[in-house]
mmCIF file of C-alpha atoms in Angstrom:
data_model
loop_
_atom_site.group_PDB
_atom_site.id
_atom_site.type_symbol
_atom_site.label_atom_id
_atom_site.label_comp_id
_atom_site.label_asym_id
_atom_site.label_seq_id
_atom_site.Cartn_x
_atom_site.Cartn_y
_atom_site.Cartn_z
ATOM 1 C CA UNK A 1 -5.076 23.817 22.892
ATOM 2 C CA UNK A 2 -1.817 22.616 24.427
ATOM 3 C CA UNK A 3 1.374 22.803 22.386
ATOM 4 C CA UNK A 4 1.598 18.993 22.185
ATOM 5 C CA UNK A 5 -1.979 18.750 20.920
ATOM 6 C CA UNK A 6 -1.378 21.503 18.386
ATOM 7 C CA UNK A 7 1.747 19.856 17.035
ATOM 8 C CA UNK A 8 0.003 16.481 16.824
ATOM 9 C CA UNK A 9 -2.769 18.110 14.819
ATOM 10 C CA UNK A 10 -0.180 19.573 12.460
ATOM 11 C CA UNK A 11 1.398 16.143 12.021
ATOM 12 C CA UNK A 12 -1.980 14.492 11.382
ATOM 13 C CA UNK A 13 -2.882 17.008 8.679
ATOM 14 C CA UNK A 14 0.499 16.895 6.957
ATOM 15 C CA UNK A 15 0.490 13.082 6.945
ATOM 16 C CA UNK A 16 -3.010 12.928 5.486
ATOM 17 C CA UNK A 17 -2.579 15.546 2.761
ATOM 18 C CA UNK A 18 1.214 15.232 2.298
ATOM 19 C CA UNK A 19 1.677 19.006 2.458
ATOM 20 C CA UNK A 20 0.276 21.945 4.426
ATOM 21 C CA UNK A 21 0.454 25.712 4.279
ATOM 22 C CA UNK A 22 1.283 27.665 7.446
ATOM 23 C CA UNK A 23 -1.541 30.117 6.752
ATOM 24 C CA UNK A 24 -4.135 27.338 6.443
ATOM 25 C CA UNK A 25 -3.211 25.493 9.624
ATOM 26 C CA UNK A 26 -2.949 28.759 11.590
ATOM 27 C CA UNK A 27 -6.494 29.630 10.522
ATOM 28 C CA UNK A 28 -7.766 26.145 11.334
ATOM 29 C CA UNK A 29 -6.230 26.162 14.814
ATOM 30 C CA UNK A 30 -6.966 29.858 15.389
ATOM 31 C CA UNK A 31 -3.400 30.713 16.369
ATOM 32 C CA UNK A 32 -0.810 33.071 14.936
ATOM 33 C CA UNK A 33 1.304 32.281 11.888
ATOM 34 C CA UNK A 34 4.412 32.757 14.045
ATOM 35 C CA UNK A 35 3.184 30.060 16.454
ATOM 36 C CA UNK A 36 2.696 27.558 13.629
ATOM 37 C CA UNK A 37 6.039 28.520 12.125
ATOM 38 C CA UNK A 38 7.741 27.727 15.461
ATOM 39 C CA UNK A 39 5.842 24.432 15.739
ATOM 40 C CA UNK A 40 6.911 23.365 12.251
ATOM 41 C CA UNK A 41 10.511 24.339 12.975
ATOM 42 C CA UNK A 42 10.496 22.159 16.109
ATOM 43 C CA UNK A 43 8.848 19.232 14.321
ATOM 44 C CA UNK A 44 11.404 19.514 11.533
ATOM 45 C CA UNK A 45 14.237 19.465 14.095
ATOM 46 C CA UNK A 46 12.690 16.330 15.612
ATOM 47 C CA UNK A 47 12.609 14.707 12.115
ATOM 48 C CA UNK A 48 8.812 14.364 12.168
ATOM 49 C CA UNK A 49 8.200 16.402 8.999
ATOM 50 C CA UNK A 50 10.161 18.557 6.553
ATOM 51 C CA UNK A 51 9.893 22.340 6.706
ATOM 52 C CA UNK A 52 9.565 24.009 3.306
ATOM 53 C CA UNK A 53 8.875 27.565 2.197
ATOM 54 C CA UNK A 54 5.423 28.541 3.432
ATOM 55 C CA UNK A 55 4.598 25.223 5.048
ATOM 56 C CA UNK A 56 5.678 21.622 5.545
ATOM 57 C CA UNK A 57 5.627 18.257 3.793
ATOM 58 C CA UNK A 58 5.532 14.748 5.193
ATOM 59 C CA UNK A 59 8.687 12.654 5.337
ATOM 60 C CA UNK A 60 6.950 9.909 3.387
ATOM 61 C CA UNK A 61 6.207 12.334 0.568
ATOM 62 C CA UNK A 62 9.646 13.839 0.257
ATOM 63 C CA UNK A 63 11.955 10.844 0.511
ATOM 64 C CA UNK A 64 14.568 10.402 -2.232
ATOM 65 C CA UNK A 65 14.570 6.648 -1.687
ATOM 66 C CA UNK A 66 12.251 4.136 -3.329
ATOM 67 C CA UNK A 67 12.284 2.142 -0.094
ATOM 68 C CA UNK A 68 10.317 4.310 2.297
ATOM 69 C CA UNK A 69 9.455 3.469 5.878
ATOM 70 C CA UNK A 70 7.523 6.678 6.589
ATOM 71 C CA UNK A 71 4.345 6.001 4.606
ATOM 72 C CA UNK A 72 1.164 7.158 6.338
ATOM 73 C CA UNK A 73 -1.565 4.474 6.458
ATOM 74 C CA UNK A 74 0.527 2.083 4.388
ATOM 75 C CA UNK A 75 -1.800 -0.880 4.978
ATOM 76 C CA UNK A 76 -4.780 1.027 3.558
ATOM 77 C CA UNK A 77 -2.732 2.253 0.604
ATOM 78 C CA UNK A 78 -1.583 -1.293 -0.110
ATOM 79 C CA UNK A 79 -5.214 -2.430 -0.165
ATOM 80 C CA UNK A 80 -6.029 0.328 -2.657
ATOM 81 C CA UNK A 81 -3.071 -0.617 -4.857
ATOM 82 C CA UNK A 82 -4.076 -4.287 -4.848
ATOM 83 C CA UNK A 83 -7.570 -3.342 -6.039
ATOM 84 C CA UNK A 84 -6.078 -1.167 -8.782
ATOM 85 C CA UNK A 85 -3.995 -4.092 -10.038
ATOM 86 C CA UNK A 86 -7.213 -5.859 -11.097
ATOM 87 C CA UNK A 87 -7.681 -3.230 -13.830
ATOM 88 C CA UNK A 88 -4.349 -3.965 -15.507
ATOM 89 C CA UNK A 89 -4.180 -6.108 -18.625
ATOM 90 C CA UNK A 90 -1.269 -7.268 -20.788
ATOM 91 C CA UNK A 91 -0.456 -4.692 -23.413
ATOM 92 C CA UNK A 92 -2.143 -1.788 -21.635
ATOM 93 C CA UNK A 93 -0.756 1.734 -21.850
ATOM 94 C CA UNK A 94 -1.165 3.477 -18.506
ATOM 95 C CA UNK A 95 -0.137 6.588 -16.596
ATOM 96 C CA UNK A 96 0.837 6.451 -12.925
ATOM 97 C CA UNK A 97 0.726 9.690 -10.953
ATOM 98 C CA UNK A 98 3.068 10.701 -8.141
ATOM 99 C CA UNK A 99 2.389 10.248 -4.442
ATOM 100 C CA UNK A 100 2.664 7.446 -1.946
ATOM 101 C CA UNK A 101 -0.418 5.458 -2.991
ATOM 102 C CA UNK A 102 0.544 5.517 -6.663
ATOM 103 C CA UNK A 103 4.076 4.532 -5.726
ATOM 104 C CA UNK A 104 2.637 1.547 -3.877
ATOM 105 C CA UNK A 105 0.760 0.563 -7.035
ATOM 106 C CA UNK A 106 4.008 0.739 -9.015
ATOM 107 C CA UNK A 107 5.733 -1.434 -6.404
ATOM 108 C CA UNK A 108 3.070 -4.140 -6.580
ATOM 109 C CA UNK A 109 2.842 -4.448 -10.383
ATOM 110 C CA UNK A 110 3.739 -8.076 -11.165
ATOM 111 C CA UNK A 111 6.892 -8.837 -13.145
ATOM 112 C CA UNK A 112 5.026 -11.024 -15.647
ATOM 113 C CA UNK A 113 2.620 -8.374 -16.976
ATOM 114 C CA UNK A 114 3.585 -6.384 -20.077
ATOM 115 C CA UNK A 115 2.763 -2.683 -19.818
ATOM 116 C CA UNK A 116 3.790 0.635 -21.244
ATOM 117 C CA UNK A 117 3.755 3.057 -18.358
ATOM 118 C CA UNK A 118 4.057 6.840 -18.518
ATOM 119 C CA UNK A 119 4.775 8.777 -15.339
ATOM 120 C CA UNK A 120 5.974 12.222 -14.310
ATOM 121 C CA UNK A 121 7.130 10.948 -10.910
ATOM 122 C CA UNK A 122 10.786 10.118 -10.361
ATOM 123 C CA UNK A 123 10.076 7.711 -7.441
ATOM 124 C CA UNK A 124 7.395 5.913 -9.483
ATOM 125 C CA UNK A 125 9.732 5.648 -12.483
ATOM 126 C CA UNK A 126 12.487 4.188 -10.290
ATOM 127 C CA UNK A 127 10.055 1.615 -8.915
ATOM 128 C CA UNK A 128 8.768 0.679 -12.371
ATOM 129 C CA UNK A 129 12.291 0.185 -13.681
ATOM 130 C CA UNK A 130 12.530 -2.911 -11.467
ATOM 131 C CA UNK A 131 9.732 -4.555 -13.517
ATOM 132 C CA UNK A 132 11.230 -6.576 -16.364
ATOM 133 C CA UNK A 133 8.183 -6.359 -18.672
ATOM 134 C CA UNK A 134 7.237 -2.727 -18.113
ATOM 135 C CA UNK A 135 8.357 -0.076 -20.596
ATOM 136 C CA UNK A 136 8.815 3.134 -18.629
ATOM 137 C CA UNK A 137 8.438 6.549 -20.264
ATOM 138 C CA UNK A 138 9.195 9.548 -18.073
ATOM 139 C CA UNK A 139 7.309 12.767 -18.781
ATOM 140 C CA UNK A 140 9.876 15.546 -18.586
ATOM 141 C CA UNK A 141 9.765 19.102 -17.363
ATOM 142 C CA UNK A 142 10.694 21.214 -14.377
ATOM 143 C CA UNK A 143 10.994 18.888 -11.380
ATOM 144 C CA UNK A 144 9.316 19.895 -8.143
ATOM 145 C CA UNK A 145 11.806 19.383 -5.323
ATOM 146 C CA UNK A 146 8.961 18.745 -2.890
ATOM 147 C CA UNK A 147 6.883 16.181 -4.781
ATOM 148 C CA UNK A 148 9.603 14.946 -7.183
ATOM 149 C CA UNK A 149 7.265 15.177 -10.175
ATOM 150 C CA UNK A 150 7.566 17.028 -13.472
ATOM 151 C CA UNK A 151 5.476 20.181 -13.668
ATOM 152 C CA UNK A 152 5.180 23.159 -15.976
ATOM 153 C CA UNK A 153 4.589 23.792 -19.668
ATOM 154 C CA UNK A 154 6.850 21.042 -20.998
ATOM 155 C CA UNK A 155 5.158 18.331 -18.932
ATOM 156 C CA UNK A 156 1.723 19.569 -19.974
ATOM 157 C CA UNK A 157 2.762 19.639 -23.662
ATOM 158 C CA UNK A 158 4.143 16.086 -23.472
ATOM 159 C CA UNK A 159 0.899 14.876 -21.930
ATOM 160 C CA UNK A 160 -1.113 16.520 -24.723
ATOM 161 C CA UNK A 161 0.573 14.240 -27.267
ATOM 162 C CA UNK A 162 -0.320 10.881 -25.701
ATOM 163 C CA UNK A 163 -3.462 8.863 -24.997
ATOM 164 C CA UNK A 164 -3.422 6.198 -22.287
ATOM 165 C CA UNK A 165 -5.936 3.474 -21.477
ATOM 166 C CA UNK A 166 -5.958 4.242 -17.753
ATOM 167 C CA UNK A 167 -4.449 6.931 -15.606
ATOM 168 C CA UNK A 168 -4.060 6.142 -11.921
ATOM 169 C CA UNK A 169 -4.024 9.394 -10.000
ATOM 170 C CA UNK A 170 -3.934 10.591 -6.420
ATOM 171 C CA UNK A 171 -5.314 13.786 -4.939
ATOM 172 C CA UNK A 172 -4.817 15.950 -1.893
ATOM 173 C CA UNK A 173 -8.538 16.435 -1.365
ATOM 174 C CA UNK A 174 -11.719 14.856 -2.736
ATOM 175 C CA UNK A 175 -15.367 15.735 -2.264
ATOM 176 C CA UNK A 176 -18.476 14.384 -3.981
ATOM 177 C CA UNK A 177 -19.693 17.933 -4.671
ATOM 178 C CA UNK A 178 -16.497 19.961 -5.190
ATOM 179 C CA UNK A 179 -14.533 17.219 -6.936
ATOM 180 C CA UNK A 180 -10.744 16.870 -6.727
ATOM 181 C CA UNK A 181 -8.791 19.823 -5.352
ATOM 182 C CA UNK A 182 -5.237 20.742 -4.367
ATOM 183 C CA UNK A 183 -3.504 23.771 -2.879
ATOM 184 C CA UNK A 184 -0.718 23.715 -5.495
ATOM 185 C CA UNK A 185 -1.666 25.507 -8.737
ATOM 186 C CA UNK A 186 1.135 23.933 -10.786
ATOM 187 C CA UNK A 187 0.146 20.407 -9.780
ATOM 188 C CA UNK A 188 -3.482 21.114 -10.669
ATOM 189 C CA UNK A 189 -2.504 22.144 -14.192
ATOM 190 C CA UNK A 190 -0.566 18.909 -14.725
ATOM 191 C CA UNK A 191 -3.394 16.876 -13.188
ATOM 192 C CA UNK A 192 -5.842 18.396 -15.673
ATOM 193 C CA UNK A 193 -3.542 17.359 -18.530
ATOM 194 C CA UNK A 194 -3.277 13.812 -17.156
ATOM 195 C CA UNK A 195 -7.050 13.453 -17.005
ATOM 196 C CA UNK A 196 -7.416 14.868 -20.527
ATOM 197 C CA UNK A 197 -4.972 12.346 -22.013
ATOM 198 C CA UNK A 198 -6.720 9.364 -20.368
ATOM 199 C CA UNK A 199 -9.459 7.196 -21.810
ATOM 200 C CA UNK A 200 -10.372 6.347 -18.206
ATOM 201 C CA UNK A 201 -9.190 7.977 -14.984
ATOM 202 C CA UNK A 202 -8.878 6.005 -11.767
ATOM 203 C CA UNK A 203 -8.657 7.852 -8.456
ATOM 204 C CA UNK A 204 -6.697 6.182 -5.660
ATOM 205 C CA UNK A 205 -7.546 7.745 -2.288
ATOM 206 C CA UNK A 206 -7.653 6.679 1.329
ATOM 207 C CA UNK A 207 -11.061 7.284 2.899
ATOM 208 C CA UNK A 208 -9.735 9.909 5.323
ATOM 209 C CA UNK A 209 -9.523 12.319 2.389
ATOM 210 C CA UNK A 210 -13.206 11.979 1.524
ATOM 211 C CA UNK A 211 -15.306 15.129 1.984
ATOM 212 C CA UNK A 212 -12.305 17.467 2.032
ATOM 213 C CA UNK A 213 -11.481 20.371 -0.267
ATOM 214 C CA UNK A 214 -8.898 23.053 -0.956
ATOM 215 C CA UNK A 215 -8.326 26.115 -3.171
ATOM 216 C CA UNK A 216 -7.691 24.862 -6.699
ATOM 217 C CA UNK A 217 -9.834 22.406 -8.603
ATOM 218 C CA UNK A 218 -8.342 19.577 -10.646
ATOM 219 C CA UNK A 219 -11.660 18.281 -11.976
ATOM 220 C CA UNK A 220 -15.306 17.581 -11.235
ATOM 221 C CA UNK A 221 -15.979 14.266 -9.586
ATOM 222 C CA UNK A 222 -17.677 13.064 -12.794
ATOM 223 C CA UNK A 223 -14.337 13.277 -14.616
ATOM 224 C CA UNK A 224 -13.322 10.209 -12.618
ATOM 225 C CA UNK A 225 -14.387 6.863 -14.053
ATOM 226 C CA UNK A 226 -13.375 4.718 -11.078
ATOM 227 C CA UNK A 227 -12.674 5.577 -7.457
ATOM 228 C CA UNK A 228 -10.739 3.134 -5.288
ATOM 229 C CA UNK A 229 -10.506 3.387 -1.513
ATOM 230 C CA UNK A 230 -9.570 0.837 1.125
ATOM 231 C CA UNK A 231 -13.243 0.552 2.105
ATOM 232 C CA UNK A 232 -15.775 -2.027 1.003
ATOM 233 C CA UNK A 233 -17.537 -0.494 -2.028
ATOM 234 C CA UNK A 234 -20.844 -0.708 -0.157
ATOM 235 C CA UNK A 235 -19.587 1.306 2.823
ATOM 236 C CA UNK A 236 -21.995 4.118 3.747
ATOM 237 C CA UNK A 237 -19.140 6.658 3.696
ATOM 238 C CA UNK A 238 -19.208 6.285 -0.095
ATOM 239 C CA UNK A 239 -22.947 6.950 -0.433
ATOM 240 C CA UNK A 240 -22.552 10.536 -1.649
ATOM 241 C CA UNK A 241 -20.265 9.351 -4.447
ATOM 242 C CA UNK A 242 -22.781 6.744 -5.573
ATOM 243 C CA UNK A 243 -25.051 9.539 -6.813
ATOM 244 C CA UNK A 244 -22.517 10.164 -9.575
ATOM 245 C CA UNK A 245 -21.645 8.016 -12.566
ATOM 246 C CA UNK A 246 -18.537 6.541 -10.907
ATOM 247 C CA UNK A 247 -17.466 2.944 -10.502
ATOM 248 C CA UNK A 248 -16.456 2.340 -6.889
ATOM 249 C CA UNK A 249 -13.990 -0.416 -5.989
#
């Protein structure tokens, strides 16, 4: 594989899953860790991704600004967010996860709907604060510099003391057999707490993530009540998920 092809593959993976580990991509591409480390360093210098310890994250994932022009597959994520809006009702208490698709949902919430919204994501909280009828409650804890979400024992404890009508969550990887997975152990622990405090859990995921998996499991697929992708609910790519008790939008 040529260097340009290898670096494009790295960019594609980091854009899709937001973050990658050097060891994983080196194994996938069957090249040395040093080669991938050099590739990531060059891509970081070219402002195509952000190099972090042990891997890289996408620019769209790491921005400190609410207004973000580096969102991967923004049109598809907007479609997902618009579908999710149909589940919102006046007076609902909801949780909105971190990540670019959930941030798009927060951006599109109408100003005339009254909601109480919990989140552990600083970008999502900043977006929700622009909504005049939304009460925003930020779940506190250690803040991940990469994902800008609260993690750790304090966040998990705070989540154990609430019950929301809906949680809208994202995931790095989703598979009809293996369920929702991530490569970050700390994020998985918080995700488990989010699902536990929710009457219903709604997964927001672009279809490119379907049939993918990683090391640490957030939940079985049956823990999800509703799955929203940009696809038509009858699309054959969703057939394997139809075998489970999941509403597909």
